[in-house]
PDB file of C-alpha atoms in Angstrom:
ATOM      1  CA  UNK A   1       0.000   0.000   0.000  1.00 53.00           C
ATOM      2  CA  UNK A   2       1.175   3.433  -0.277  1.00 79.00           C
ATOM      3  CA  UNK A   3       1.201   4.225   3.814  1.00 93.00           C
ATOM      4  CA  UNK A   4       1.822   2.777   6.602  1.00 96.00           C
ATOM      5  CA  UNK A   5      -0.479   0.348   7.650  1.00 97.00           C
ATOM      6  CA  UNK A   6      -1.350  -1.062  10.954  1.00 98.00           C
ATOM      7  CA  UNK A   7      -3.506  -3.860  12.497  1.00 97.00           C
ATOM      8  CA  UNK A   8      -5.632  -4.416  14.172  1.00 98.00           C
ATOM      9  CA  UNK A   9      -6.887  -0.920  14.416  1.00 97.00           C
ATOM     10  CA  UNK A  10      -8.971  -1.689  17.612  1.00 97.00           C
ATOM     11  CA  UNK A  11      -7.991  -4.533  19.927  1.00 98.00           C
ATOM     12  CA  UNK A  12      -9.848  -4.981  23.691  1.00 98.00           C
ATOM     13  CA  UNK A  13      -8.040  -7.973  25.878  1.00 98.00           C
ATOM     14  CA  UNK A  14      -8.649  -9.116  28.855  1.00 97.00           C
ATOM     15  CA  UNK A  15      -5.669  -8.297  31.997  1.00 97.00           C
ATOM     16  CA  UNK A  16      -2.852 -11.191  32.004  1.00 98.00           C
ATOM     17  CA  UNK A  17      -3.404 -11.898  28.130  1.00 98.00           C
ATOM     18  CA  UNK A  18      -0.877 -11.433  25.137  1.00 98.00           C
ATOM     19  CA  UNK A  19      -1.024  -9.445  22.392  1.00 98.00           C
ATOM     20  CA  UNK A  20       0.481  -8.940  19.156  1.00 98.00           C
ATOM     21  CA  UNK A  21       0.886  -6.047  16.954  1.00 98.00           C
ATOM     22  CA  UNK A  22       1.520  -5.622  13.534  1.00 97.00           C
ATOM     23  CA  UNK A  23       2.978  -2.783  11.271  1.00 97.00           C
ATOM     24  CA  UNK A  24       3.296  -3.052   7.453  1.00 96.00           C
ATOM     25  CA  UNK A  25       5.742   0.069   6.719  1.00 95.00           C
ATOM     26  CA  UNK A  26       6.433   2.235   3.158  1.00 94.00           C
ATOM     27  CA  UNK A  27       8.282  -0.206   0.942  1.00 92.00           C
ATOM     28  CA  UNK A  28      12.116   1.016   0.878  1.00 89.00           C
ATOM     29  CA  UNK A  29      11.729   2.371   4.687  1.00 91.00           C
ATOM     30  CA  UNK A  30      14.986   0.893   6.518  1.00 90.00           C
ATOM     31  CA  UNK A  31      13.952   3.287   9.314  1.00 91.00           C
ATOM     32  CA  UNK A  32      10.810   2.038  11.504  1.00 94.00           C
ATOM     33  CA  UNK A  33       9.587   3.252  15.113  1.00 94.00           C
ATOM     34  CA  UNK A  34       7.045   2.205  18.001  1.00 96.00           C
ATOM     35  CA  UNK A  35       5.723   5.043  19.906  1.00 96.00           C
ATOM     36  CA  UNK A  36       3.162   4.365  22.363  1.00 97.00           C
ATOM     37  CA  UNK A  37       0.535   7.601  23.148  1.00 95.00           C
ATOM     38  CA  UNK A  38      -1.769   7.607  26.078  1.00 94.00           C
ATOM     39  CA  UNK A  39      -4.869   9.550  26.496  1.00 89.00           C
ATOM     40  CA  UNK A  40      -3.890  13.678  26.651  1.00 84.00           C
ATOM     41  CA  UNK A  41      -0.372  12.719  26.407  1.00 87.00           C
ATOM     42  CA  UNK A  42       2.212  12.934  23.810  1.00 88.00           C
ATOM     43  CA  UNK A  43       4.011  10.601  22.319  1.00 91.00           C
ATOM     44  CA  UNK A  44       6.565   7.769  23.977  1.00 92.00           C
ATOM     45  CA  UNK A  45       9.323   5.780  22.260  1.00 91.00           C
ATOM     46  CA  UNK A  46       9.521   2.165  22.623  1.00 95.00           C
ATOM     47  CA  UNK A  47      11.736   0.828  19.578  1.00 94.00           C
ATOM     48  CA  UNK A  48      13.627   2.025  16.435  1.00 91.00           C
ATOM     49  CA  UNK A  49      14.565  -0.800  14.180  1.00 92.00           C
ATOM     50  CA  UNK A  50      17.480   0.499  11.349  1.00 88.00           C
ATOM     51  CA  UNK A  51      17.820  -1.980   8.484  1.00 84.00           C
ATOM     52  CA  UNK A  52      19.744  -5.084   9.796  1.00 83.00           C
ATOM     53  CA  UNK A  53      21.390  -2.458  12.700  1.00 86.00           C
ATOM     54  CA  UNK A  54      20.592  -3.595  16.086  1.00 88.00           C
ATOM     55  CA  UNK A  55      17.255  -2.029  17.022  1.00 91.00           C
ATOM     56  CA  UNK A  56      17.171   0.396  19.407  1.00 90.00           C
ATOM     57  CA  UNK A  57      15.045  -0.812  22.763  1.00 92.00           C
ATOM     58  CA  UNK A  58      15.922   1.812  24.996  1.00 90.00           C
ATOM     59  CA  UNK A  59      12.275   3.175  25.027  1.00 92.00           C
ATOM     60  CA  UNK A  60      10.495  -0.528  26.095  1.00 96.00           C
ATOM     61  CA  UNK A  61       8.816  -0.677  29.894  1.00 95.00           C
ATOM     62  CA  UNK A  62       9.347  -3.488  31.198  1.00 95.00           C
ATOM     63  CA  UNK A  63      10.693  -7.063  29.741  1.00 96.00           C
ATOM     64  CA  UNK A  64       6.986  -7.376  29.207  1.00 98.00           C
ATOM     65  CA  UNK A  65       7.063  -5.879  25.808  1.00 98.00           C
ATOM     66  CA  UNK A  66       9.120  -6.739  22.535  1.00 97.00           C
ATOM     67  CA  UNK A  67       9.545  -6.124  19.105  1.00 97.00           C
ATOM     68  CA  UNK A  68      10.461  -7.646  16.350  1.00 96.00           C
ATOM     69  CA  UNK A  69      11.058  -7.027  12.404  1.00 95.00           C
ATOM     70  CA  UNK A  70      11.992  -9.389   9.709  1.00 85.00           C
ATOM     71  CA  UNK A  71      14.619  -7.344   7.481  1.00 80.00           C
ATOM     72  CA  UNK A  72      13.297  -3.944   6.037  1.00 81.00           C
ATOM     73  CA  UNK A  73       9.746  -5.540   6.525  1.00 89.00           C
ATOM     74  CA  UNK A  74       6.833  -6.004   8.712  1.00 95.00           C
ATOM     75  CA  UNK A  75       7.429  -5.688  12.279  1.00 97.00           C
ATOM     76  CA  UNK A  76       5.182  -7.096  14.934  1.00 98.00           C
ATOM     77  CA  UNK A  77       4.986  -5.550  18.484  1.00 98.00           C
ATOM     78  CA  UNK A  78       4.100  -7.848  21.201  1.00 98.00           C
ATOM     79  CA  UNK A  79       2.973  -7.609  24.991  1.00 98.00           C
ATOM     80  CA  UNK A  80       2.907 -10.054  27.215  1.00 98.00           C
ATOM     81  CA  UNK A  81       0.586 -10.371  30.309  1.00 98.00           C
ATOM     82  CA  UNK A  82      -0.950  -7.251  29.405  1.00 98.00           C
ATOM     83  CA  UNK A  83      -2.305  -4.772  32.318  1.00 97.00           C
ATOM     84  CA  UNK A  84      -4.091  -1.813  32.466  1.00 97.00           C
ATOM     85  CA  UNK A  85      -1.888   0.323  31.943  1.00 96.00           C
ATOM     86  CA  UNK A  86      -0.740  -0.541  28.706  1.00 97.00           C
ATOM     87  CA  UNK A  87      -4.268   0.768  27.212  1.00 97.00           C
ATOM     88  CA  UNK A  88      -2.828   3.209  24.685  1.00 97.00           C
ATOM     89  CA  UNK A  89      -2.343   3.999  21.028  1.00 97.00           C
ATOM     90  CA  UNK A  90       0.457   2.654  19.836  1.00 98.00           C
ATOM     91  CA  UNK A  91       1.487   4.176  16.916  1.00 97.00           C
ATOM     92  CA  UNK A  92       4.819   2.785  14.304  1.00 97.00           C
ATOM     93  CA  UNK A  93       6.283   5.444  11.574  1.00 95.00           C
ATOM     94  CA  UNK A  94       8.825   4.499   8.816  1.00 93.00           C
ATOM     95  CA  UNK A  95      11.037   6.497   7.309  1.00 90.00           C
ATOM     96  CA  UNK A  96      13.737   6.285   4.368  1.00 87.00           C
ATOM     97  CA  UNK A  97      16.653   7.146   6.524  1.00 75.00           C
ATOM     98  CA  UNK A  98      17.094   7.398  10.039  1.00 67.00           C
ATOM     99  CA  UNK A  99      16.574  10.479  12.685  1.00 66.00           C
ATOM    100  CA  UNK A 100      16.646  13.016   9.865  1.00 69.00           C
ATOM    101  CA  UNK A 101      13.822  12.485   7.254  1.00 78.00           C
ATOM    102  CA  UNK A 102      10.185  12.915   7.502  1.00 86.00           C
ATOM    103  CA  UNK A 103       8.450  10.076   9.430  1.00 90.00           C
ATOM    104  CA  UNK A 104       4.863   8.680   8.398  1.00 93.00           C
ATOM    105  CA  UNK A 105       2.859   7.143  10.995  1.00 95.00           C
ATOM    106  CA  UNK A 106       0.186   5.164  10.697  1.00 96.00           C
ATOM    107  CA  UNK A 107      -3.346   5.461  12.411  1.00 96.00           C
ATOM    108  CA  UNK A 108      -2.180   2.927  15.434  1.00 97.00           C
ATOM    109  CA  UNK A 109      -3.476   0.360  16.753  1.00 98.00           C
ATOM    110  CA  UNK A 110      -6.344   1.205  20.308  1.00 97.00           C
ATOM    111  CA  UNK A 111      -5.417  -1.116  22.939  1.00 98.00           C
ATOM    112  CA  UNK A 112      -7.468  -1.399  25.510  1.00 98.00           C
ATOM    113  CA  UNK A 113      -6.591  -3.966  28.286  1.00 98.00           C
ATOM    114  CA  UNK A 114      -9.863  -4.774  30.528  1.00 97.00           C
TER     115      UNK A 114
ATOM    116  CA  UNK B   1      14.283  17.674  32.169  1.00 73.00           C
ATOM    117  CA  UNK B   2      12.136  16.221  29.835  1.00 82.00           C
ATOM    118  CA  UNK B   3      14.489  16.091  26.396  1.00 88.00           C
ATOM    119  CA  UNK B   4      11.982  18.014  24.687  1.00 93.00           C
ATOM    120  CA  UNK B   5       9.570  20.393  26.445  1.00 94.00           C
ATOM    121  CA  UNK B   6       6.488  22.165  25.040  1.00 95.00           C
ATOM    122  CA  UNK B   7       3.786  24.359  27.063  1.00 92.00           C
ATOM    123  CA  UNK B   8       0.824  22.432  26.422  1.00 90.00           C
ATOM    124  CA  UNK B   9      -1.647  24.711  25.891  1.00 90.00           C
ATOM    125  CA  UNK B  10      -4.222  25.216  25.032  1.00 93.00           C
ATOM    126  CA  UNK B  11      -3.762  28.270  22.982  1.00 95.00           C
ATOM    127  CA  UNK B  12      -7.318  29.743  22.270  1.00 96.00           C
ATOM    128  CA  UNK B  13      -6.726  32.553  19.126  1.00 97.00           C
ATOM    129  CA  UNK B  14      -9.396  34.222  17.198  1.00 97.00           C
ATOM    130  CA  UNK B  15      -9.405  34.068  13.448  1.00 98.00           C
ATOM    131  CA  UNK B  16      -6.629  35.921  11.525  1.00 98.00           C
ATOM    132  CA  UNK B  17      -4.532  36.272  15.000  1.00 97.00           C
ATOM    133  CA  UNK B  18      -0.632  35.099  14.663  1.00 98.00           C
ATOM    134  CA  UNK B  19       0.578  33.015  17.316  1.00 97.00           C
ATOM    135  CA  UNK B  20       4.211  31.275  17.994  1.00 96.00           C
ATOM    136  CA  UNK B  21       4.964  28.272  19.878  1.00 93.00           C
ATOM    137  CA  UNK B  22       8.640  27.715  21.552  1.00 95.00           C
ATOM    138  CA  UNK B  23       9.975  24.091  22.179  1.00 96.00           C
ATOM    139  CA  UNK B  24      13.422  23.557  24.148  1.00 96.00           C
ATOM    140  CA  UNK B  25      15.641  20.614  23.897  1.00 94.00           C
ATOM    141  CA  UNK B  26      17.950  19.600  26.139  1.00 92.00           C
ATOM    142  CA  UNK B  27      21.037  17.840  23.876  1.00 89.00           C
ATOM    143  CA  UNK B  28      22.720  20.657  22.700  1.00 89.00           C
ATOM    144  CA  UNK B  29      24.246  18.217  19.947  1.00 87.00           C
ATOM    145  CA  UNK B  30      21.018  17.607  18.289  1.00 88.00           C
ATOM    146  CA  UNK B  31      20.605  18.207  14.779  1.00 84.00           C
ATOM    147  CA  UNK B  32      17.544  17.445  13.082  1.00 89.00           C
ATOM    148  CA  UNK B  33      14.114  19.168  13.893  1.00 93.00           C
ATOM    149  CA  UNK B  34      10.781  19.420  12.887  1.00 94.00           C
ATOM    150  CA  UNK B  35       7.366  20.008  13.723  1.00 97.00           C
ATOM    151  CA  UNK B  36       4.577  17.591  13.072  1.00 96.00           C
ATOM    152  CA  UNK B  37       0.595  18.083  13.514  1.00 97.00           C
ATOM    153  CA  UNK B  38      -1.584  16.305  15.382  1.00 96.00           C
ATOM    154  CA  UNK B  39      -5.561  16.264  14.977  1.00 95.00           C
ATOM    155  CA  UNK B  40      -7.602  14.863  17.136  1.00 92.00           C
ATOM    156  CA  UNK B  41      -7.532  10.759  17.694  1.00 89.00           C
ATOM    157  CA  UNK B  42      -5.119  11.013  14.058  1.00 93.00           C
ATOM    158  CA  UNK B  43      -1.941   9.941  13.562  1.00 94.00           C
ATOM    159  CA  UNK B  44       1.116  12.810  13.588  1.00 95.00           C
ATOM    160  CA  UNK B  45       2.027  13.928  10.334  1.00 95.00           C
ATOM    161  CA  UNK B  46       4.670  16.182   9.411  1.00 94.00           C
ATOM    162  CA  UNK B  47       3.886  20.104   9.128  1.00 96.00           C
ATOM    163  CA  UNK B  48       7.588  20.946   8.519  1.00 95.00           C
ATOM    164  CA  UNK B  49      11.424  20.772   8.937  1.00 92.00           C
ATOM    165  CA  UNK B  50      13.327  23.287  10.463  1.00 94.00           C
ATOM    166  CA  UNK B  51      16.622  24.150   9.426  1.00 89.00           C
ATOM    167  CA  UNK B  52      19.148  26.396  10.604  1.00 89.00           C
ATOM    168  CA  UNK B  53      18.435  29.096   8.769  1.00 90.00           C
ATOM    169  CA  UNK B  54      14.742  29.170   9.093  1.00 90.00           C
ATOM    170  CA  UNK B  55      11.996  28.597   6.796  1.00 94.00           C
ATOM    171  CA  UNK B  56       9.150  29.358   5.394  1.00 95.00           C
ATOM    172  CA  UNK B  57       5.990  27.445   4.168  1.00 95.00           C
ATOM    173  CA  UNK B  58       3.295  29.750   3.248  1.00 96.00           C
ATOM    174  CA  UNK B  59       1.935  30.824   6.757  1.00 98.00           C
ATOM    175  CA  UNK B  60       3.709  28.850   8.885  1.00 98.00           C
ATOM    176  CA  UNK B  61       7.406  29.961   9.966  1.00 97.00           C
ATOM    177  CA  UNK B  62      10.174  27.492  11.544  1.00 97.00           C
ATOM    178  CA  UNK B  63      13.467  28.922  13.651  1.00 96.00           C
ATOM    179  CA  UNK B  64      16.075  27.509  15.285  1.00 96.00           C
ATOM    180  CA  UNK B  65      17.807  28.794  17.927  1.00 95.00           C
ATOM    181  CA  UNK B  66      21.125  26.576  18.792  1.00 93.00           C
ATOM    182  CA  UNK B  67      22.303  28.958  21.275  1.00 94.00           C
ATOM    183  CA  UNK B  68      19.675  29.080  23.781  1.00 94.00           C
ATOM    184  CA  UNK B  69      18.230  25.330  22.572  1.00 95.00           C
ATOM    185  CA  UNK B  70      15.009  25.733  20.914  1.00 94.00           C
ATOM    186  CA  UNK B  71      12.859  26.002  17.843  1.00 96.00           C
ATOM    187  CA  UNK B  72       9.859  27.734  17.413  1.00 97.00           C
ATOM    188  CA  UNK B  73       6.925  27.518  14.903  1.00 97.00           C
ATOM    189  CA  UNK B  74       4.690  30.956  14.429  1.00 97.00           C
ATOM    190  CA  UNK B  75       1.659  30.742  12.267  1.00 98.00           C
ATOM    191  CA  UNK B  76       0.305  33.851  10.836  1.00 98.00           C
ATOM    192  CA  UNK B  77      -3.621  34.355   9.822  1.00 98.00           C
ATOM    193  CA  UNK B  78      -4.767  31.782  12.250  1.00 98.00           C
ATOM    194  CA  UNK B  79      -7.825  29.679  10.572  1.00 98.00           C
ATOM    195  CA  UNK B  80      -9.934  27.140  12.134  1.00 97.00           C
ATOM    196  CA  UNK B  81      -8.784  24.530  10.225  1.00 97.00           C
ATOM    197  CA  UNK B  82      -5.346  25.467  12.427  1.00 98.00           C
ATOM    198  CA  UNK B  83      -6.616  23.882  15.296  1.00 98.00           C
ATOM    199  CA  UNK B  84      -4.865  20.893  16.577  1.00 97.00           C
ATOM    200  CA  UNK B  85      -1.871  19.955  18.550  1.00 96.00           C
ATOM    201  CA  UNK B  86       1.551  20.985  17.158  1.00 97.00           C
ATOM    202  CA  UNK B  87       4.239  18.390  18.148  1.00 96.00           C
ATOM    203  CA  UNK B  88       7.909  19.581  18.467  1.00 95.00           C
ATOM    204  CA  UNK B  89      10.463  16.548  17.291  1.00 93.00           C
ATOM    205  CA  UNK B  90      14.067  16.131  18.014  1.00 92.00           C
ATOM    206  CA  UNK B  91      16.809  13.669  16.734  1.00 87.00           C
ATOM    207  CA  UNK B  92      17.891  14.374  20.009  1.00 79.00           C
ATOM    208  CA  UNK B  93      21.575  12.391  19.431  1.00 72.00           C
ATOM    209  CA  UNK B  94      23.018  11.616  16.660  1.00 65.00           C
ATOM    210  CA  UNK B  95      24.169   8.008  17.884  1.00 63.00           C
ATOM    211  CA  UNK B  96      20.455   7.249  18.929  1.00 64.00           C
ATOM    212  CA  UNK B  97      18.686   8.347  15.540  1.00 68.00           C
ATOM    213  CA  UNK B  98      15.073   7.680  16.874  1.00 77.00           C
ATOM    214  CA  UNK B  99      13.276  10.938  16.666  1.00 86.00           C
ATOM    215  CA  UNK B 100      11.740  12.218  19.562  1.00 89.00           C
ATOM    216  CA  UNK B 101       8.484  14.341  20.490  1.00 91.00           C
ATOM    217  CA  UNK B 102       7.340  16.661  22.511  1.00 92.00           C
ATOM    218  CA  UNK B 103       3.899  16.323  24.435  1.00 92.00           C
ATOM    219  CA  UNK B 104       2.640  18.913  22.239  1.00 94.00           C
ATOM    220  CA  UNK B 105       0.928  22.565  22.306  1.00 95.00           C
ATOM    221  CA  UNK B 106      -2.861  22.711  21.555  1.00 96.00           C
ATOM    222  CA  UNK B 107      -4.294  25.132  19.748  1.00 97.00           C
ATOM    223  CA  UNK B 108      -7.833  26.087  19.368  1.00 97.00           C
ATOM    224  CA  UNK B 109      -8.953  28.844  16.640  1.00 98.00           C
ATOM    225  CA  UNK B 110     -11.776  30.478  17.352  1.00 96.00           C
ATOM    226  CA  UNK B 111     -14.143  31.873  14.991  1.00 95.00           C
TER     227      UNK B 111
END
């Protein structure tokens, strides 16, 4: 597709269950970020994946939540025992290059954890 | 310090008013900047860049100020369609390359 696209777009879980995900970015995008954006607040880092670089994982909270992406590719994001406080948007942008080009989002996937 | 502070508004303009919006970072090696727009339950999308020099996009002016560590965006002949959150983004370091936001100034245009 031409954006970024992400799925589900709407996900409700119950408390203690996992959860997965996904994020289809541009094609040609080596550059890829999770940002996670609460209700009235801006946004958070989790992850930057840079082509076959290391990702970056200096944003995650807790060993509860990884991420993975398979070359310059989909990426999934996954949670693990989910609680209530991980109801959020979570939101993944691609970009050609890293840090310095214009990132597009897409519209993020509404978790809400009950 | 947050790396990236914003006042978060709300700014609440009438029609045809010019209003700025200031955004401090705290790495003073930073080196990319932008801001990006947010509408309400949308994704961000970029507004513009902001280089060194400044620029200019139609009604909408970027600056950067390395010395005292921030950018600011001022928007001239405010219209409705204006409102929404502005979101000031950082490549805060160079070695980390994720780009990093603000929490974002909202502003509501009134007619």
């Amino acid at each position: 597709g031409a954006g970024v696209s992400q799925s589900p777009s709407n996900k409700v879980t119950e408390k203690g269950k996992d959860v997965e995900l996904r994020c289809d970015p541009i094609s040609g995008h080596t550059a890829l970020y999770w940002y996670r954006q609460r209700l009235g607040q801006g946004l958070e880092f989790l992850i930057y994946f840079q082509g076959n670089s290391a990702p970056d994982k200096s944003g995650l909270p807790s060993d509860r939540f990884s991420a993975e992406r398979t070359g310059e590719s989909v990426s999934t994001l996954t949670i693990q025992r989910t609680q209530q406080e991980d109801s959020a948007v979570y939101l993944c942008a691609s970009s050609r290059e890293a840090g310095n080009t214009e990132a597009f989002f897409g519209q993020g996937t509404r978790l809400t954890v009950v | 310090r947050k790396e990236v502070e914003q006042d978060p508004g709300p700014f609440n303009v009438p029609e045809g008013a010019t209003v700025a919006f200031n955004c401090t970072y705290s790495n003073s090696a930073s080196q990319s900047f932008f801001w990006y727009r947010q509408d309400c339950r949308k994704e961000p999308k970029l507004l513009m860049s902001v280089y060194s020099s400044g620029n200019e996009d139609g009604r909408f002016t970027a600056q950067l100020n390395r010395a005292s560590q921030y950018i600011s965006l001022l928007i001239r002949d405010s219209k409705l369609s204006d409102s929404a959150t502005y979101l000031c983004v950082v490549n805060i370091s160079p070695g980390r390359r994720a780009l990093t936001f603000g929490s974002g100034t909202r502003l509501q245009v009134q007619p």
